[in-house]
mmCIF file of C-alpha atoms in Angstrom:
data_model
loop_
_atom_site.group_PDB
_atom_site.id
_atom_site.type_symbol
_atom_site.label_atom_id
_atom_site.label_comp_id
_atom_site.label_asym_id
_atom_site.label_seq_id
_atom_site.Cartn_x
_atom_site.Cartn_y
_atom_site.Cartn_z
ATOM 1 C CA MET A 1 -170.614 -33.722 80.661
ATOM 2 C CA PRO A 2 -166.774 -33.923 80.403
ATOM 3 C CA ALA A 3 -165.056 -32.157 77.494
ATOM 4 C CA ASN A 4 -162.753 -35.126 76.687
ATOM 5 C CA LEU A 5 -160.307 -32.910 74.804
ATOM 6 C CA PRO A 6 -157.675 -34.777 72.716
ATOM 7 C CA PRO A 7 -153.884 -34.261 73.137
ATOM 8 C CA GLN A 8 -153.763 -32.208 69.908
ATOM 9 C CA TYR A 9 -155.983 -29.621 71.584
ATOM 10 C CA PHE A 10 -153.487 -29.106 74.406
ATOM 11 C CA GLU A 11 -150.634 -28.849 71.892
ATOM 12 C CA ALA A 12 -152.525 -26.043 70.141
ATOM 13 C CA GLU A 13 -153.247 -24.450 73.521
ATOM 14 C CA LYS A 14 -149.514 -24.448 74.249
ATOM 15 C CA ARG A 15 -148.869 -22.700 70.916
ATOM 16 C CA PHE A 16 -151.491 -20.108 71.885
ATOM 17 C CA ARG A 17 -149.769 -19.408 75.205
ATOM 18 C CA THR A 18 -146.359 -18.999 73.539
ATOM 19 C CA ALA A 19 -147.614 -17.008 70.523
ATOM 20 C CA ILE A 20 -146.334 -13.440 70.277
ATOM 21 C CA THR A 21 -148.455 -11.683 67.669
ATOM 22 C CA PRO A 22 -152.265 -11.369 67.754
ATOM 23 C CA GLN A 23 -152.397 -13.135 64.375
ATOM 24 C CA GLU A 24 -150.537 -16.152 65.784
ATOM 25 C CA LYS A 25 -152.786 -16.217 68.845
ATOM 26 C CA ILE A 26 -155.928 -16.136 66.682
ATOM 27 C CA ALA A 27 -154.564 -18.925 64.466
ATOM 28 C CA ALA A 28 -153.906 -21.120 67.515
ATOM 29 C CA LEU A 29 -157.367 -20.389 68.941
ATOM 30 C CA ARG A 30 -159.013 -21.348 65.640
ATOM 31 C CA GLU A 31 -156.976 -24.547 65.565
ATOM 32 C CA MET A 32 -158.273 -25.362 69.058
ATOM 33 C CA LEU A 33 -161.829 -24.763 67.829
ATOM 34 C CA GLY A 34 -161.259 -27.047 64.839
ATOM 35 C CA ILE A 35 -159.881 -29.876 66.994
ATOM 36 C CA MET A 36 -162.469 -29.633 69.752
ATOM 37 C CA PRO A 37 -165.235 -32.283 69.627
ATOM 38 C CA HIS A 38 -168.788 -30.998 69.209
ATOM 39 C CA HIS A 39 -170.977 -31.861 72.225
ATOM 40 C CA LYS A 40 -172.538 -30.171 75.246
ATOM 41 C CA GLY A 41 -169.392 -30.638 77.323
ATOM 42 C CA THR A 42 -167.427 -28.275 75.066
ATOM 43 C CA ASP A 43 -170.049 -25.549 74.602
ATOM 44 C CA GLY A 44 -168.591 -23.379 77.355
ATOM 45 C CA ILE A 45 -165.012 -23.773 76.144
ATOM 46 C CA ARG A 46 -166.066 -23.018 72.565
ATOM 47 C CA ALA A 47 -167.791 -19.802 73.685
ATOM 48 C CA GLU A 48 -164.712 -18.782 75.670
ATOM 49 C CA LEU A 49 -162.398 -19.283 72.683
ATOM 50 C CA ASN A 50 -164.677 -17.280 70.379
ATOM 51 C CA THR A 51 -164.713 -14.490 72.975
ATOM 52 C CA LYS A 52 -160.898 -14.452 73.024
ATOM 53 C CA ILE A 53 -160.784 -14.228 69.217
ATOM 54 C CA ALA A 54 -163.249 -11.328 69.233
ATOM 55 C CA LYS A 55 -161.232 -9.571 71.949
ATOM 56 C CA LEU A 56 -157.965 -9.940 70.011
ATOM 57 C CA ASN A 57 -159.581 -8.537 66.852
ATOM 58 C CA LYS A 58 -160.995 -5.607 68.843
ATOM 59 C CA GLU A 59 -157.607 -4.846 70.408
ATOM 60 C CA MET A 60 -155.970 -4.762 66.967
ATOM 61 C CA GLN A 61 -158.627 -2.351 65.718
ATOM 62 C CA LYS A 62 -157.981 -0.024 68.688
ATOM 63 C CA LYS A 63 -154.283 0.022 67.818
ATOM 64 C CA GLY A 64 -155.143 1.286 64.352
ATOM 65 C CA GLY A 65 -154.692 -1.957 62.513
ATOM 66 C CA THR A 66 -157.220 -3.564 60.207
ATOM 67 C CA ARG A 67 -159.273 -6.479 61.377
ATOM 68 C CA ILE A 68 -157.493 -9.738 60.628
ATOM 69 C CA PHE A 69 -159.691 -12.185 58.759
ATOM 70 C CA THR A 70 -158.656 -15.792 59.289
ATOM 71 C CA TYR A 71 -159.878 -18.800 57.371
ATOM 72 C CA SER A 72 -160.376 -22.020 59.299
ATOM 73 C CA ILE A 73 -160.678 -25.519 57.865
ATOM 74 C CA ARG A 74 -161.869 -28.148 60.317
ATOM 75 C CA LYS A 75 -159.349 -30.967 60.527
ATOM 76 C CA GLU A 76 -160.651 -34.415 59.723
ATOM 77 C CA GLY A 77 -159.031 -37.825 59.677
ATOM 78 C CA ALA A 78 -155.613 -38.690 61.084
ATOM 79 C CA ALA A 79 -153.874 -35.498 59.914
ATOM 80 C CA GLN A 80 -154.128 -32.523 57.572
ATOM 81 C CA VAL A 81 -151.854 -31.715 54.619
ATOM 82 C CA LEU A 82 -151.910 -28.360 52.789
ATOM 83 C CA MET A 83 -151.087 -28.541 49.079
ATOM 84 C CA LEU A 84 -149.474 -25.403 47.601
ATOM 85 C CA GLY A 85 -147.949 -24.710 44.204
ATOM 86 C CA LEU A 86 -147.619 -22.420 41.217
ATOM 87 C CA THR A 87 -150.342 -22.105 38.620
ATOM 88 C CA ASN A 88 -150.819 -25.131 36.334
ATOM 89 C CA SER A 89 -148.521 -27.277 38.471
ATOM 90 C CA GLY A 90 -151.136 -30.040 38.584
ATOM 91 C CA LYS A 91 -152.415 -29.558 42.136
ATOM 92 C CA SER A 92 -156.071 -30.173 41.307
ATOM 93 C CA ASN A 93 -155.231 -33.250 39.272
ATOM 94 C CA LEU A 94 -153.119 -34.645 42.094
ATOM 95 C CA LEU A 95 -155.876 -33.936 44.627
ATOM 96 C CA SER A 96 -158.339 -35.929 42.532
ATOM 97 C CA ILE A 97 -155.884 -38.843 42.243
ATOM 98 C CA LEU A 98 -155.013 -38.950 45.935
ATOM 99 C CA THR A 99 -158.518 -38.482 47.299
ATOM 100 C CA ASN A 100 -160.980 -39.405 44.527
ATOM 101 C CA SER A 101 -162.487 -35.932 44.920
ATOM 102 C CA THR A 102 -163.600 -33.898 41.898
ATOM 103 C CA PRO A 103 -162.006 -30.427 41.965
ATOM 104 C CA GLU A 104 -162.252 -28.290 38.838
ATOM 105 C CA ILE A 105 -159.368 -29.239 36.510
ATOM 106 C CA ALA A 106 -158.503 -27.114 33.473
ATOM 107 C CA PRO A 107 -155.418 -26.277 31.357
ATOM 108 C CA TYR A 108 -155.665 -22.547 32.083
ATOM 109 C CA PRO A 109 -154.184 -20.701 35.101
ATOM 110 C CA PHE A 110 -155.828 -20.072 38.481
ATOM 111 C CA THR A 111 -158.592 -22.676 38.272
ATOM 112 C CA THR A 112 -158.627 -23.027 42.069
ATOM 113 C CA ILE A 113 -159.793 -19.803 43.711
ATOM 114 C CA THR A 114 -160.874 -21.218 47.075
ATOM 115 C CA PRO A 115 -159.529 -24.174 49.079
ATOM 116 C CA ALA A 116 -160.578 -27.616 47.819
ATOM 117 C CA MET A 117 -160.207 -30.769 49.867
ATOM 118 C CA GLY A 118 -160.620 -34.511 50.034
ATOM 119 C CA MET A 119 -159.636 -37.527 52.139
ATOM 120 C CA MET A 120 -156.684 -39.688 51.098
ATOM 121 C CA PRO A 121 -156.964 -43.323 52.191
ATOM 122 C CA TYR A 122 -153.713 -44.761 53.535
ATOM 123 C CA GLU A 123 -153.951 -48.358 54.703
ATOM 124 C CA ASN A 124 -156.507 -48.170 57.555
ATOM 125 C CA ILE A 125 -156.598 -44.380 58.076
ATOM 126 C CA GLN A 126 -157.733 -41.258 56.202
ATOM 127 C CA ILE A 127 -155.550 -38.157 55.717
ATOM 128 C CA GLN A 128 -157.113 -34.811 54.805
ATOM 129 C CA ILE A 129 -155.571 -33.108 51.744
ATOM 130 C CA VAL A 130 -156.386 -29.406 51.225
ATOM 131 C CA GLU A 131 -155.529 -27.683 47.936
ATOM 132 C CA LEU A 132 -154.913 -23.930 48.178
ATOM 133 C CA PRO A 133 -155.034 -21.351 45.342
ATOM 134 C CA ALA A 134 -151.888 -20.968 43.224
ATOM 135 C CA LEU A 135 -148.942 -19.128 44.756
ATOM 136 C CA THR A 136 -147.813 -15.804 43.275
ATOM 137 C CA HIS A 137 -145.591 -12.947 44.485
ATOM 138 C CA GLU A 138 -148.800 -11.068 45.302
ATOM 139 C CA PHE A 139 -150.468 -13.970 47.081
ATOM 140 C CA THR A 140 -151.264 -12.277 50.395
ATOM 141 C CA LYS A 141 -154.515 -13.872 51.511
ATOM 142 C CA LYS A 142 -155.006 -12.998 55.165
ATOM 143 C CA TRP A 143 -156.044 -16.545 56.056
ATOM 144 C CA LEU A 144 -152.958 -18.260 54.584
ATOM 145 C CA SER A 145 -150.782 -17.799 57.666
ATOM 146 C CA SER A 146 -153.433 -19.221 59.993
ATOM 147 C CA LEU A 147 -153.895 -22.313 57.804
ATOM 148 C CA VAL A 148 -150.152 -22.903 57.577
ATOM 149 C CA PHE A 149 -149.754 -22.371 61.311
ATOM 150 C CA SER A 150 -152.353 -24.986 62.207
ATOM 151 C CA THR A 151 -151.747 -27.683 59.566
ATOM 152 C CA ASP A 152 -149.629 -30.811 60.059
ATOM 153 C CA LEU A 153 -147.688 -30.792 56.780
ATOM 154 C CA LEU A 154 -147.091 -28.576 53.735
ATOM 155 C CA MET A 155 -146.773 -30.141 50.276
ATOM 156 C CA PHE A 156 -145.374 -27.953 47.495
ATOM 157 C CA ILE A 157 -146.231 -29.095 43.935
ATOM 158 C CA ILE A 158 -143.906 -28.033 41.081
ATOM 159 C CA ASP A 159 -144.192 -28.371 37.299
ATOM 160 C CA LEU A 160 -140.864 -29.981 36.333
ATOM 161 C CA SER A 161 -141.316 -28.913 32.717
ATOM 162 C CA ASP A 162 -141.247 -25.195 33.615
ATOM 163 C CA LEU A 163 -139.045 -23.736 36.350
ATOM 164 C CA SER A 164 -139.307 -20.145 35.109
ATOM 165 C CA ASN A 165 -141.116 -19.057 38.283
ATOM 166 C CA ILE A 166 -139.005 -21.077 40.685
ATOM 167 C CA ASP A 167 -138.145 -17.874 42.605
ATOM 168 C CA ILE A 168 -141.768 -17.648 43.796
ATOM 169 C CA LEU A 169 -141.615 -21.166 45.191
ATOM 170 C CA LYS A 170 -138.257 -20.504 46.868
ATOM 171 C CA GLU A 171 -139.692 -17.355 48.441
ATOM 172 C CA LYS A 172 -142.740 -19.151 49.864
ATOM 173 C CA HIS A 173 -140.706 -22.217 50.893
ATOM 174 C CA THR A 174 -138.360 -19.953 52.852
ATOM 175 C CA LEU A 175 -141.302 -18.094 54.385
ATOM 176 C CA PHE A 176 -142.677 -21.351 55.819
ATOM 177 C CA SER A 177 -139.307 -22.981 56.548
ATOM 178 C CA ASN A 178 -140.268 -23.670 60.180
ATOM 179 C CA LYS A 179 -143.032 -26.048 59.029
ATOM 180 C CA LYS A 180 -142.589 -29.661 57.996
ATOM 181 C CA SER A 181 -142.847 -29.840 54.211
ATOM 182 C CA LEU A 182 -142.566 -32.067 51.140
ATOM 183 C CA ILE A 183 -141.440 -30.979 47.675
ATOM 184 C CA VAL A 184 -143.198 -32.829 44.842
ATOM 185 C CA GLY A 185 -142.056 -32.496 41.219
ATOM 186 C CA ASN A 186 -144.913 -33.254 38.802
ATOM 187 C CA LYS A 187 -144.850 -34.073 35.041
ATOM 188 C CA ILE A 188 -141.717 -36.241 35.176
ATOM 189 C CA ASP A 189 -143.159 -37.988 32.110
ATOM 190 C CA LEU A 190 -142.336 -34.976 29.892
ATOM 191 C CA ALA A 191 -139.065 -34.569 27.979
ATOM 192 C CA ASN A 192 -136.009 -32.978 29.638
ATOM 193 C CA THR A 193 -137.573 -32.943 33.106
ATOM 194 C CA GLU A 194 -134.821 -35.047 34.684
ATOM 195 C CA GLU A 195 -132.435 -32.090 34.271
ATOM 196 C CA ASN A 196 -134.920 -29.754 35.934
ATOM 197 C CA LEU A 197 -135.422 -32.269 38.727
ATOM 198 C CA ASN A 198 -131.697 -32.235 39.506
ATOM 199 C CA ARG A 199 -131.636 -28.421 39.343
ATOM 200 C CA LEU A 200 -134.565 -28.227 41.742
ATOM 201 C CA LYS A 201 -132.881 -30.500 44.256
ATOM 202 C CA LYS A 202 -129.753 -28.352 44.112
ATOM 203 C CA GLU A 203 -131.467 -24.954 44.393
ATOM 204 C CA LEU A 204 -133.797 -25.984 47.226
ATOM 205 C CA ALA A 205 -131.142 -28.097 48.948
ATOM 206 C CA THR A 206 -133.671 -30.801 49.725
ATOM 207 C CA SER A 207 -135.047 -34.036 48.328
ATOM 208 C CA VAL A 208 -137.793 -33.909 45.688
ATOM 209 C CA ILE A 209 -140.387 -36.626 45.054
ATOM 210 C CA ALA A 210 -140.849 -37.036 41.295
ATOM 211 C CA ILE A 211 -144.321 -38.014 40.051
ATOM 212 C CA SER A 212 -146.479 -37.990 36.949
ATOM 213 C CA CYS A 213 -150.192 -37.415 37.415
ATOM 214 C CA VAL A 214 -150.819 -38.362 33.782
ATOM 215 C CA GLN A 215 -149.050 -41.723 34.050
ATOM 216 C CA ARG A 216 -149.840 -42.222 37.772
ATOM 217 C CA LYS A 217 -146.107 -42.640 38.292
ATOM 218 C CA GLY A 218 -144.747 -42.298 41.845
ATOM 219 C CA ILE A 219 -148.181 -41.861 43.432
ATOM 220 C CA GLU A 220 -147.881 -44.768 45.871
ATOM 221 C CA ASP A 221 -144.393 -43.636 46.882
ATOM 222 C CA LEU A 222 -145.822 -40.154 47.505
ATOM 223 C CA LYS A 223 -148.553 -41.541 49.756
ATOM 224 C CA GLN A 224 -145.931 -43.398 51.779
ATOM 225 C CA GLU A 225 -143.786 -40.267 52.050
ATOM 226 C CA ILE A 226 -146.772 -38.187 53.191
ATOM 227 C CA TYR A 227 -147.440 -40.650 55.991
ATOM 228 C CA ASN A 228 -143.768 -40.817 57.001
ATOM 229 C CA SER A 229 -143.458 -37.022 57.047
ATOM 230 C CA LEU A 230 -146.438 -36.583 59.358
ATOM 231 C CA SER A 231 -144.499 -38.213 62.228
ATOM 232 C CA ILE A 232 -147.554 -40.035 63.526
ATOM 233 C CA ILE A 233 -148.088 -43.595 64.687
ATOM 234 C CA ARG A 234 -151.074 -45.930 64.815
ATOM 235 C CA VAL A 235 -151.653 -48.033 67.916
ATOM 236 C CA TYR A 236 -154.435 -50.481 68.682
ATOM 237 C CA THR A 237 -156.223 -51.665 71.801
ATOM 238 C CA LYS A 238 -157.412 -55.033 73.055
ATOM 239 C CA GLU A 239 -159.360 -56.285 76.037
ATOM 240 C CA PRO A 240 -157.883 -59.100 78.175
ATOM 241 C CA GLY A 241 -158.630 -62.466 76.599
ATOM 242 C CA LYS A 242 -159.896 -60.930 73.350
ATOM 243 C CA GLU A 243 -158.450 -60.137 69.931
ATOM 244 C CA ALA A 244 -157.157 -56.657 69.152
ATOM 245 C CA GLU A 245 -159.393 -54.096 67.429
ATOM 246 C CA LEU A 246 -157.439 -53.355 64.228
ATOM 247 C CA ASN A 247 -160.006 -51.326 62.289
ATOM 248 C CA GLU A 248 -159.826 -48.030 64.175
ATOM 249 C CA PRO A 249 -156.322 -47.158 65.368
ATOM 250 C CA ILE A 250 -155.535 -44.454 67.894
ATOM 251 C CA ILE A 251 -153.485 -41.760 66.126
ATOM 252 C CA LEU A 252 -150.600 -40.341 68.157
ATOM 253 C CA SER A 253 -147.459 -38.314 67.575
ATOM 254 C CA LYS A 254 -144.201 -40.254 67.358
ATOM 255 C CA GLY A 255 -142.696 -40.624 70.801
ATOM 256 C CA SER A 256 -146.065 -40.825 72.565
ATOM 257 C CA THR A 257 -146.444 -42.970 75.672
ATOM 258 C CA ILE A 258 -148.900 -45.504 77.042
ATOM 259 C CA LEU A 259 -150.408 -42.783 79.248
ATOM 260 C CA GLU A 260 -150.967 -40.464 76.266
ATOM 261 C CA ALA A 261 -152.709 -43.282 74.407
ATOM 262 C CA ALA A 262 -154.974 -43.851 77.418
ATOM 263 C CA ARG A 263 -155.705 -40.116 77.628
ATOM 264 C CA GLU A 264 -156.811 -40.198 73.991
ATOM 265 C CA ILE A 265 -159.504 -42.687 74.997
ATOM 266 C CA HIS A 266 -160.708 -40.835 78.092
ATOM 267 C CA LYS A 267 -159.182 -38.519 80.696
ATOM 268 C CA ASP A 268 -160.578 -40.505 83.640
ATOM 269 C CA PHE A 269 -159.383 -43.743 82.072
ATOM 270 C CA ALA A 270 -155.843 -42.351 81.958
ATOM 271 C CA ASN A 271 -156.010 -41.172 85.576
ATOM 272 C CA ASN A 272 -156.926 -44.686 86.776
ATOM 273 C CA LEU A 273 -154.404 -46.534 84.616
ATOM 274 C CA LYS A 274 -152.009 -48.764 86.588
ATOM 275 C CA TYR A 275 -150.071 -50.518 83.842
ATOM 276 C CA ALA A 276 -150.444 -52.045 80.391
ATOM 277 C CA ARG A 277 -149.414 -55.080 78.409
ATOM 278 C CA ILE A 278 -148.079 -54.567 74.935
ATOM 279 C CA TRP A 279 -147.625 -56.502 71.696
ATOM 280 C CA GLY A 280 -145.404 -55.182 68.915
ATOM 281 C CA SER A 281 -142.467 -55.809 66.603
ATOM 282 C CA ASN A 282 -139.974 -54.411 69.141
ATOM 283 C CA LYS A 283 -141.562 -55.957 72.241
ATOM 284 C CA PHE A 284 -142.009 -59.315 73.914
ATOM 285 C CA ASN A 285 -145.630 -60.290 73.293
ATOM 286 C CA GLY A 286 -147.749 -59.486 76.307
ATOM 287 C CA GLN A 287 -144.896 -57.715 78.062
ATOM 288 C CA ARG A 288 -145.994 -55.670 81.084
ATOM 289 C CA VAL A 289 -144.936 -52.035 80.733
ATOM 290 C CA ALA A 290 -145.226 -48.838 82.763
ATOM 291 C CA ARG A 291 -147.361 -45.807 81.911
ATOM 292 C CA ASP A 292 -144.367 -43.914 80.476
ATOM 293 C CA GLU A 293 -143.435 -46.646 77.971
ATOM 294 C CA ARG A 294 -142.966 -45.112 74.496
ATOM 295 C CA LEU A 295 -145.010 -46.593 71.665
ATOM 296 C CA SER A 296 -144.176 -47.617 68.097
ATOM 297 C CA ASP A 297 -146.348 -47.772 64.991
ATOM 298 C CA GLY A 298 -148.503 -50.894 65.049
ATOM 299 C CA ASP A 299 -148.243 -51.589 68.788
ATOM 300 C CA ILE A 300 -151.206 -53.291 70.463
ATOM 301 C CA ILE A 301 -152.037 -52.197 74.009
ATOM 302 C CA GLU A 302 -154.001 -53.962 76.739
ATOM 303 C CA PHE A 303 -154.835 -51.425 79.479
ATOM 304 C CA HIS A 304 -155.189 -52.403 83.138
ATOM 305 C CA ILE A 305 -156.816 -50.099 85.693
#
């Protein structure tokens, strides 16, 4: 039975091959495990990856280091977003609003002690939102780096009414500066938060999305910004002479080609692909295109083999 591994798996495999530290290698291997479909065709590959992880841990122990514990969250939906923030910033409340999940919400610090998650609907796709425990100077969970390494987007939540611990956020934001991220300022409904919003933009030298969980202000704009920041596109398929299937899009990275879309369906299908016809806002309807034609969000593809 073929493995039918998706393109995201090979991207993670590339990160594994270029990783330098054992921790980075383990994080990439766990990402590959999380992406890999579960069926008989992947049993051998799954066993091989687990063997590599065990070997890396054993090598670190021999060198006198402690065993690195990594925490893995299986990716679901079109993409995964990690939500980080200081205590009482409103992360749990925002998670419940975005995903209709029911995390524990309370006015006292450190309510979230383990990751909580839910699925955020966006038009015709679902995006996984994962809330992590509150950030502190001492926040050194061994699994944090592996989660950050494998996720698609970081979302930092800040209480605009209290910037007294902004140095912690700046420290963590700098630490993960090589990862795509969003800065979200919550509680814009409270007095004098506009001044703090401007200060935050200046100190972090980046844009900040202002929201209010209490008033549900800015939530739809945030959803749109999350989707835009993920740098993904949705494309659809159709059979000759039939209408397009618009309920289940193929999710691809921006810049992906016709061939990569075909590979997402099936490896053998991609190998036999001769050309495609395409419908889209930037195309002539039904235009014949080559396998290396780059796709745009909303394109409809008719494959010919």
